PDB file of C-alpha atoms in Angstrom:
ATOM      1  CA  MET A   1     108.182  81.358  82.893  1.00  0.00           C
ATOM      2  CA  LYS A   2     111.160  81.066  85.213  1.00  0.00           C
ATOM      3  CA  ILE A   3     110.235  83.035  88.341  1.00  0.00           C
ATOM      4  CA  LEU A   4     112.220  84.078  91.410  1.00  0.00           C
ATOM      5  CA  VAL A   5     110.193  84.488  94.607  1.00  0.00           C
ATOM      6  CA  ILE A   6     111.808  86.736  97.248  1.00  0.00           C
ATOM      7  CA  GLU A   7     109.720  86.239 100.390  1.00  0.00           C
ATOM      8  CA  ASP A   8     110.943  86.073 104.003  1.00  0.00           C
ATOM      9  CA  GLU A   9     107.771  84.416 105.320  1.00  0.00           C
ATOM     10  CA  ARG A  10     108.892  80.860 104.654  1.00  0.00           C
ATOM     11  CA  LYS A  11     105.501  79.156 104.713  1.00  0.00           C
ATOM     12  CA  LEU A  12     104.028  81.679 102.287  1.00  0.00           C
ATOM     13  CA  GLY A  13     107.111  81.463 100.093  1.00  0.00           C
ATOM     14  CA  ARG A  14     106.808  77.675  99.850  1.00  0.00           C
ATOM     15  CA  PHE A  15     103.088  78.006  99.059  1.00  0.00           C
ATOM     16  CA  ILE A  16     103.752  80.458  96.222  1.00  0.00           C
ATOM     17  CA  LYS A  17     106.615  78.356  94.815  1.00  0.00           C
ATOM     18  CA  GLN A  18     104.551  75.156  94.884  1.00  0.00           C
ATOM     19  CA  GLY A  19     101.551  76.867  93.298  1.00  0.00           C
ATOM     20  CA  LEU A  20     103.640  78.329  90.493  1.00  0.00           C
ATOM     21  CA  GLU A  21     105.202  74.946  89.736  1.00  0.00           C
ATOM     22  CA  GLN A  22     101.800  73.264  89.694  1.00  0.00           C
ATOM     23  CA  HIS A  23     100.768  75.713  86.981  1.00  0.00           C
ATOM     24  CA  GLY A  24     103.737  75.046  84.732  1.00  0.00           C
ATOM     25  CA  HIS A  25     106.276  77.628  85.864  1.00  0.00           C
ATOM     26  CA  VAL A  26     109.815  77.039  87.110  1.00  0.00           C
ATOM     27  CA  ALA A  27     110.257  78.756  90.472  1.00  0.00           C
ATOM     28  CA  ASP A  28     113.158  79.480  92.837  1.00  0.00           C
ATOM     29  CA  LEU A  29     112.721  80.825  96.364  1.00  0.00           C
ATOM     30  CA  THR A  30     114.950  83.071  98.474  1.00  0.00           C
ATOM     31  CA  HIS A  31     114.234  84.690 101.829  1.00  0.00           C
ATOM     32  CA  SER A  32     116.200  87.963 101.783  1.00  0.00           C
ATOM     33  CA  GLY A  33     116.952  90.830  99.447  1.00  0.00           C
ATOM     34  CA  SER A  34     120.680  90.104  99.274  1.00  0.00           C
ATOM     35  CA  GLU A  35     120.079  86.413  98.459  1.00  0.00           C
ATOM     36  CA  GLY A  36     117.625  87.452  95.769  1.00  0.00           C
ATOM     37  CA  LEU A  37     120.109  89.816  94.134  1.00  0.00           C
ATOM     38  CA  ASP A  38     122.753  87.071  94.149  1.00  0.00           C
ATOM     39  CA  GLN A  39     120.292  84.763  92.391  1.00  0.00           C
ATOM     40  CA  LEU A  40     119.413  87.399  89.811  1.00  0.00           C
ATOM     41  CA  ALA A  41     123.070  88.164  89.112  1.00  0.00           C
ATOM     42  CA  GLY A  42     123.817  84.504  88.432  1.00  0.00           C
ATOM     43  CA  GLY A  43     120.667  83.292  86.684  1.00  0.00           C
ATOM     44  CA  LEU A  44     118.178  84.146  83.962  1.00  0.00           C
ATOM     45  CA  TYR A  45     114.641  84.926  85.179  1.00  0.00           C
ATOM     46  CA  ASP A  46     111.490  86.075  83.415  1.00  0.00           C
ATOM     47  CA  LEU A  47     109.864  87.556  86.520  1.00  0.00           C
ATOM     48  CA  VAL A  48     110.540  88.386  90.176  1.00  0.00           C
ATOM     49  CA  LEU A  49     107.833  88.247  92.847  1.00  0.00           C
ATOM     50  CA  LEU A  50     109.151  90.593  95.528  1.00  0.00           C
ATOM     51  CA  ASP A  51     108.103  91.188  99.126  1.00  0.00           C
ATOM     52  CA  LEU A  52     108.936  94.631 100.508  1.00  0.00           C
ATOM     53  CA  MET A  53     109.496  93.922 104.208  1.00  0.00           C
ATOM     54  CA  LEU A  54     112.640  91.820 103.921  1.00  0.00           C
ATOM     55  CA  PRO A  55     115.545  91.375 106.351  1.00  0.00           C
ATOM     56  CA  GLY A  56     118.688  93.301 105.463  1.00  0.00           C
ATOM     57  CA  GLN A  57     117.942  94.843 102.102  1.00  0.00           C
ATOM     58  CA  THR A  58     114.283  95.775 101.753  1.00  0.00           C
ATOM     59  CA  GLY A  59     112.292  95.266  98.579  1.00  0.00           C
ATOM     60  CA  PHE A  60     112.861  98.934  97.769  1.00  0.00           C
ATOM     61  CA  ASP A  61     116.617  98.365  98.083  1.00  0.00           C
ATOM     62  CA  VAL A  62     116.350  95.403  95.711  1.00  0.00           C
ATOM     63  CA  LEU A  63     114.550  97.544  93.117  1.00  0.00           C
ATOM     64  CA  LYS A  64     117.184 100.280  93.413  1.00  0.00           C
ATOM     65  CA  ASN A  65     120.023  97.768  93.041  1.00  0.00           C
ATOM     66  CA  LEU A  66     118.380  96.129  90.042  1.00  0.00           C
ATOM     67  CA  ARG A  67     118.375  99.520  88.357  1.00  0.00           C
ATOM     68  CA  ALA A  68     121.964 100.251  89.431  1.00  0.00           C
ATOM     69  CA  PHE A  69     123.170  96.849  88.150  1.00  0.00           C
ATOM     70  CA  ARG A  70     121.104  97.239  84.957  1.00  0.00           C
ATOM     71  CA  LEU A  71     119.314  93.948  85.489  1.00  0.00           C
ATOM     72  CA  ALA A  72     116.232  94.264  83.308  1.00  0.00           C
ATOM     73  CA  VAL A  73     113.844  91.711  84.790  1.00  0.00           C
ATOM     74  CA  PRO A  74     110.150  92.472  85.427  1.00  0.00           C
ATOM     75  CA  VAL A  75     109.280  92.742  89.131  1.00  0.00           C
ATOM     76  CA  MET A  76     105.842  92.280  90.690  1.00  0.00           C
ATOM     77  CA  ILE A  77     105.591  93.424  94.303  1.00  0.00           C
ATOM     78  CA  LEU A  78     103.623  91.251  96.747  1.00  0.00           C
ATOM     79  CA  SER A  79     103.225  93.219  99.977  1.00  0.00           C
ATOM     80  CA  ALA A  80     100.959  93.783 102.967  1.00  0.00           C
ATOM     81  CA  LEU A  81     101.836  97.497 102.718  1.00  0.00           C
ATOM     82  CA  SER A  82      98.855  98.919 100.903  1.00  0.00           C
ATOM     83  CA  ASP A  83      98.946 102.693 101.412  1.00  0.00           C
ATOM     84  CA  PRO A  84      98.982 104.664  98.126  1.00  0.00           C
ATOM     85  CA  ALA A  85     102.376 106.276  98.824  1.00  0.00           C
ATOM     86  CA  THR A  86     104.071 102.873  99.162  1.00  0.00           C
ATOM     87  CA  VAL A  87     102.397 101.533  96.019  1.00  0.00           C
ATOM     88  CA  VAL A  88     103.472 104.612  94.040  1.00  0.00           C
ATOM     89  CA  GLN A  89     107.041 104.363  95.384  1.00  0.00           C
ATOM     90  CA  GLY A  90     107.305 100.719  94.324  1.00  0.00           C
ATOM     91  CA  LEU A  91     106.009 101.422  90.834  1.00  0.00           C
ATOM     92  CA  ASP A  92     108.202 104.500  90.457  1.00  0.00           C
ATOM     93  CA  LEU A  93     111.254 102.388  91.362  1.00  0.00           C
ATOM     94  CA  GLY A  94     110.537 100.089  88.434  1.00  0.00           C
ATOM     95  CA  ALA A  95     108.032  97.428  89.528  1.00  0.00           C
ATOM     96  CA  VAL A  96     105.580  96.495  86.761  1.00  0.00           C
ATOM     97  CA  ASP A  97     102.747  95.502  89.109  1.00  0.00           C
ATOM     98  CA  TYR A  98     101.743  95.634  92.784  1.00  0.00           C
ATOM     99  CA  LEU A  99      99.553  93.010  94.467  1.00  0.00           C
ATOM    100  CA  ARG A 100      98.433  93.544  98.040  1.00  0.00           C
ATOM    101  CA  LYS A 101      98.560  90.753 100.631  1.00  0.00           C
ATOM    102  CA  PRO A 102      96.564  88.739 101.402  1.00  0.00           C
ATOM    103  CA  PHE A 103      95.870  87.942  97.765  1.00  0.00           C
ATOM    104  CA  ASP A 104      93.935  85.303  95.865  1.00  0.00           C
ATOM    105  CA  PHE A 105      96.348  82.946  94.117  1.00  0.00           C
ATOM    106  CA  ASP A 106      94.177  82.859  90.994  1.00  0.00           C
ATOM    107  CA  GLU A 107      94.545  86.631  90.752  1.00  0.00           C
ATOM    108  CA  LEU A 108      98.334  86.273  90.975  1.00  0.00           C
ATOM    109  CA  LEU A 109      98.263  83.729  88.145  1.00  0.00           C
ATOM    110  CA  ALA A 110      96.046  86.028  86.065  1.00  0.00           C
ATOM    111  CA  ARG A 111      98.456  88.923  86.503  1.00  0.00           C
ATOM    112  CA  ILE A 112     101.371  86.673  85.515  1.00  0.00           C
ATOM    113  CA  ARG A 113      99.461  85.687  82.362  1.00  0.00           C
ATOM    114  CA  ILE A 114      99.066  89.379  81.518  1.00  0.00           C
ATOM    115  CA  LEU A 115     102.841  89.804  81.793  1.00  0.00           C
ATOM    116  CA  GLN A 116     103.338  86.728  79.615  1.00  0.00           C
ATOM    117  CA  ARG A 117     101.137  88.246  76.936  1.00  0.00           C
ATOM    118  CA  ARG A 118     103.076  91.518  77.112  1.00  0.00           C
ATOM    119  CA  THR A 119     106.471  89.861  76.790  1.00  0.00           C
ATOM    120  CA  ALA A 120     105.626  87.068  74.340  1.00  0.00           C
ATOM    121  CA  THR A 121     107.594  87.312  71.089  1.00  0.00           C
ATOM    122  CA  GLY A 122     105.883  89.730  68.745  1.00  0.00           C
ATOM    123  CA  ASP A 123     103.167  90.237  71.383  1.00  0.00           C
ATOM    124  CA  SER A 124     101.815  86.851  70.328  1.00  0.00           C
ATOM    125  CA  VAL A 125     100.508  84.165  72.667  1.00  0.00           C
ATOM    126  CA  VAL A 126     101.069  81.426  70.072  1.00  0.00           C
ATOM    127  CA  LEU A 127     104.425  80.034  68.894  1.00  0.00           C
ATOM    128  CA  ARG A 128     104.618  78.124  65.605  1.00  0.00           C
ATOM    129  CA  VAL A 129     107.544  76.158  64.170  1.00  0.00           C
ATOM    130  CA  ALA A 130     107.155  73.684  61.292  1.00  0.00           C
ATOM    131  CA  ASP A 131     104.045  71.580  62.074  1.00  0.00           C
ATOM    132  CA  LEU A 132     104.199  72.508  65.760  1.00  0.00           C
ATOM    133  CA  GLU A 133     101.963  75.030  67.554  1.00  0.00           C
ATOM    134  CA  MET A 134     102.277  76.125  71.188  1.00  0.00           C
ATOM    135  CA  GLN A 135      99.520  78.014  73.028  1.00  0.00           C
ATOM    136  CA  LEU A 136     101.371  79.921  75.767  1.00  0.00           C
ATOM    137  CA  ILE A 137      98.337  80.786  77.869  1.00  0.00           C
ATOM    138  CA  SER A 138      96.345  77.533  77.733  1.00  0.00           C
ATOM    139  CA  HIS A 139      99.530  75.392  77.640  1.00  0.00           C
ATOM    140  CA  GLU A 140      98.287  73.411  74.639  1.00  0.00           C
ATOM    141  CA  ILE A 141     100.755  71.780  72.254  1.00  0.00           C
ATOM    142  CA  ILE A 142      99.421  70.808  68.833  1.00  0.00           C
ATOM    143  CA  LYS A 143     101.525  68.905  66.300  1.00  0.00           C
ATOM    144  CA  SER A 144     100.100  67.989  62.900  1.00  0.00           C
ATOM    145  CA  GLY A 145      96.627  68.540  64.319  1.00  0.00           C
ATOM    146  CA  THR A 146      97.203  66.260  67.322  1.00  0.00           C
ATOM    147  CA  THR A 147      97.267  67.616  70.884  1.00  0.00           C
ATOM    148  CA  LEU A 148     100.309  66.417  72.826  1.00  0.00           C
ATOM    149  CA  ASN A 149     100.441  65.765  76.554  1.00  0.00           C
ATOM    150  CA  LEU A 150     103.650  67.281  77.931  1.00  0.00           C
ATOM    151  CA  THR A 151     104.849  67.651  81.504  1.00  0.00           C
ATOM    152  CA  ASN A 152     105.443  71.171  82.818  1.00  0.00           C
ATOM    153  CA  ARG A 153     109.198  70.738  82.431  1.00  0.00           C
ATOM    154  CA  GLU A 154     108.852  69.407  78.874  1.00  0.00           C
ATOM    155  CA  PHE A 155     106.625  72.371  78.019  1.00  0.00           C
ATOM    156  CA  ALA A 156     109.192  74.849  79.352  1.00  0.00           C
ATOM    157  CA  LEU A 157     111.986  73.068  77.486  1.00  0.00           C
ATOM    158  CA  LEU A 158     110.051  73.068  74.212  1.00  0.00           C
ATOM    159  CA  GLU A 159     109.095  76.730  74.654  1.00  0.00           C
ATOM    160  CA  LEU A 160     112.767  77.674  74.962  1.00  0.00           C
ATOM    161  CA  LEU A 161     113.670  75.674  71.846  1.00  0.00           C
ATOM    162  CA  MET A 162     110.763  77.181  69.869  1.00  0.00           C
ATOM    163  CA  ARG A 163     111.644  80.731  70.854  1.00  0.00           C
ATOM    164  CA  ARG A 164     115.187  80.035  69.639  1.00  0.00           C
ATOM    165  CA  ALA A 165     114.155  77.951  66.611  1.00  0.00           C
ATOM    166  CA  GLY A 166     117.018  77.394  64.191  1.00  0.00           C
ATOM    167  CA  GLN A 167     119.583  78.480  66.795  1.00  0.00           C
ATOM    168  CA  LEU A 168     121.884  76.538  69.086  1.00  0.00           C
ATOM    169  CA  VAL A 169     120.629  76.317  72.675  1.00  0.00           C
ATOM    170  CA  THR A 170     123.393  75.163  75.008  1.00  0.00           C
ATOM    171  CA  LYS A 171     122.964  72.845  77.973  1.00  0.00           C
ATOM    172  CA  ASN A 172     123.937  75.706  80.289  1.00  0.00           C
ATOM    173  CA  GLU A 173     121.178  77.898  78.845  1.00  0.00           C
ATOM    174  CA  ILE A 174     118.635  75.120  79.306  1.00  0.00           C
ATOM    175  CA  ALA A 175     119.728  74.590  82.900  1.00  0.00           C
ATOM    176  CA  GLU A 176     119.377  78.312  83.671  1.00  0.00           C
ATOM    177  CA  LYS A 177     116.015  78.835  81.968  1.00  0.00           C
ATOM    178  CA  VAL A 178     114.214  75.542  82.608  1.00  0.00           C
ATOM    179  CA  TRP A 179     115.706  74.143  85.824  1.00  0.00           C
ATOM    180  CA  SER A 180     116.020  75.671  89.265  1.00  0.00           C
ATOM    181  CA  ALA A 181     119.172  77.165  90.734  1.00  0.00           C
ATOM    182  CA  ASP A 182     120.213  73.903  92.425  1.00  0.00           C
ATOM    183  CA  TYR A 183     120.527  72.013  89.116  1.00  0.00           C
ATOM    184  CA  ASP A 184     123.471  69.577  89.082  1.00  0.00           C
ATOM    185  CA  MET A 185     125.414  70.056  85.850  1.00  0.00           C
ATOM    186  CA  GLY A 186     126.869  66.575  86.308  1.00  0.00           C
ATOM    187  CA  SER A 187     123.485  64.896  85.955  1.00  0.00           C
ATOM    188  CA  ASN A 188     121.864  63.667  82.734  1.00  0.00           C
ATOM    189  CA  VAL A 189     118.395  65.021  83.501  1.00  0.00           C
ATOM    190  CA  ILE A 190     118.425  67.347  80.475  1.00  0.00           C
ATOM    191  CA  GLU A 191     119.317  64.495  78.133  1.00  0.00           C
ATOM    192  CA  VAL A 192     116.517  62.386  79.623  1.00  0.00           C
ATOM    193  CA  HIS A 193     113.951  65.165  79.122  1.00  0.00           C
ATOM    194  CA  ILE A 194     115.161  65.792  75.558  1.00  0.00           C
ATOM    195  CA  TYR A 195     114.757  62.067  74.849  1.00  0.00           C
ATOM    196  CA  GLN A 196     111.213  61.995  76.257  1.00  0.00           C
ATOM    197  CA  LEU A 197     110.270  65.188  74.397  1.00  0.00           C
ATOM    198  CA  ARG A 198     111.636  63.784  71.130  1.00  0.00           C
ATOM    199  CA  LYS A 199     109.535  60.633  71.528  1.00  0.00           C
ATOM    200  CA  LYS A 200     106.357  62.648  71.962  1.00  0.00           C
ATOM    201  CA  LEU A 201     107.132  64.996  69.068  1.00  0.00           C
ATOM    202  CA  ASP A 202     108.138  62.188  66.704  1.00  0.00           C
ATOM    203  CA  ALA A 203     104.996  60.169  67.429  1.00  0.00           C
ATOM    204  CA  THR A 204     102.980  62.374  65.053  1.00  0.00           C
ATOM    205  CA  GLY A 205     103.829  64.217  61.853  1.00  0.00           C
ATOM    206  CA  GLN A 206     107.299  65.486  61.003  1.00  0.00           C
ATOM    207  CA  THR A 207     110.084  63.687  62.871  1.00  0.00           C
ATOM    208  CA  GLY A 208     113.581  64.758  63.879  1.00  0.00           C
ATOM    209  CA  LEU A 209     112.625  68.302  64.864  1.00  0.00           C
ATOM    210  CA  ILE A 210     115.123  68.402  67.733  1.00  0.00           C
ATOM    211  CA  GLU A 211     118.751  68.145  66.624  1.00  0.00           C
ATOM    212  CA  THR A 212     121.623  67.268  68.935  1.00  0.00           C
ATOM    213  CA  LEU A 213     124.790  69.233  68.220  1.00  0.00           C
ATOM    214  CA  VAL A 214     127.307  66.975  69.909  1.00  0.00           C
ATOM    215  CA  GLY A 215     129.248  68.707  72.656  1.00  0.00           C
ATOM    216  CA  ARG A 216     127.378  71.966  72.061  1.00  0.00           C
ATOM    217  CA  GLY A 217     123.655  71.617  72.756  1.00  0.00           C
ATOM    218  CA  TYR A 218     120.372  71.335  70.855  1.00  0.00           C
ATOM    219  CA  ARG A 219     118.536  73.054  68.018  1.00  0.00           C
ATOM    220  CA  LEU A 220     114.921  72.986  66.863  1.00  0.00           C
ATOM    221  CA  LYS A 221     114.711  72.723  63.071  1.00  0.00           C
ATOM    222  CA  ILE A 222     112.786  75.462  61.354  1.00  0.00           C
ATOM    223  CA  GLN A 223     111.614  73.068  58.617  1.00  0.00           C
TER     224      GLN A 223
END
């Protein structure tokens, strides 16, 4: 998943971001409500982890503005405010979950996995294209019966291509969904990752699954 963390406690924010990335997610970090809304307006995210006690716009303000701007992204609140009235207010404003600080990071990951299962295409936790199978929860990739060893970034890139199998996926879309907000569009990092992913996919079974549409982007063949 591509996740935006909105947390003004910088040390905690860095800890959450690093932990998410170590478990295969792509994470961006902002430290205020207004910065977070700017990020959400300009990028595609699968989840927001939102603190409530933020400078300027509070977490409640962020939730209200998300609704006003019709930005439909799931929000999980991470807050030290634990009284029932605050929890109810956050959920009523549109948050899908509420985790009280201090929290166990494994519990955060478990709750994110629940959201992944809810939002996976067709409520499935397995994607299949041609001779390729992707286990979204365990992060296993199986091709022609062989388990592949992919990096977290390669996994995220392949997941995007599999979810859009048979369709053009542009370089801009890949940058927004798989890379962080500071991605340099002038670099060739996407091409390098596509090359490495192709090598691993072509090493077993059906080859040529990833097509390059010159000047447009990439497409994963359905068969």
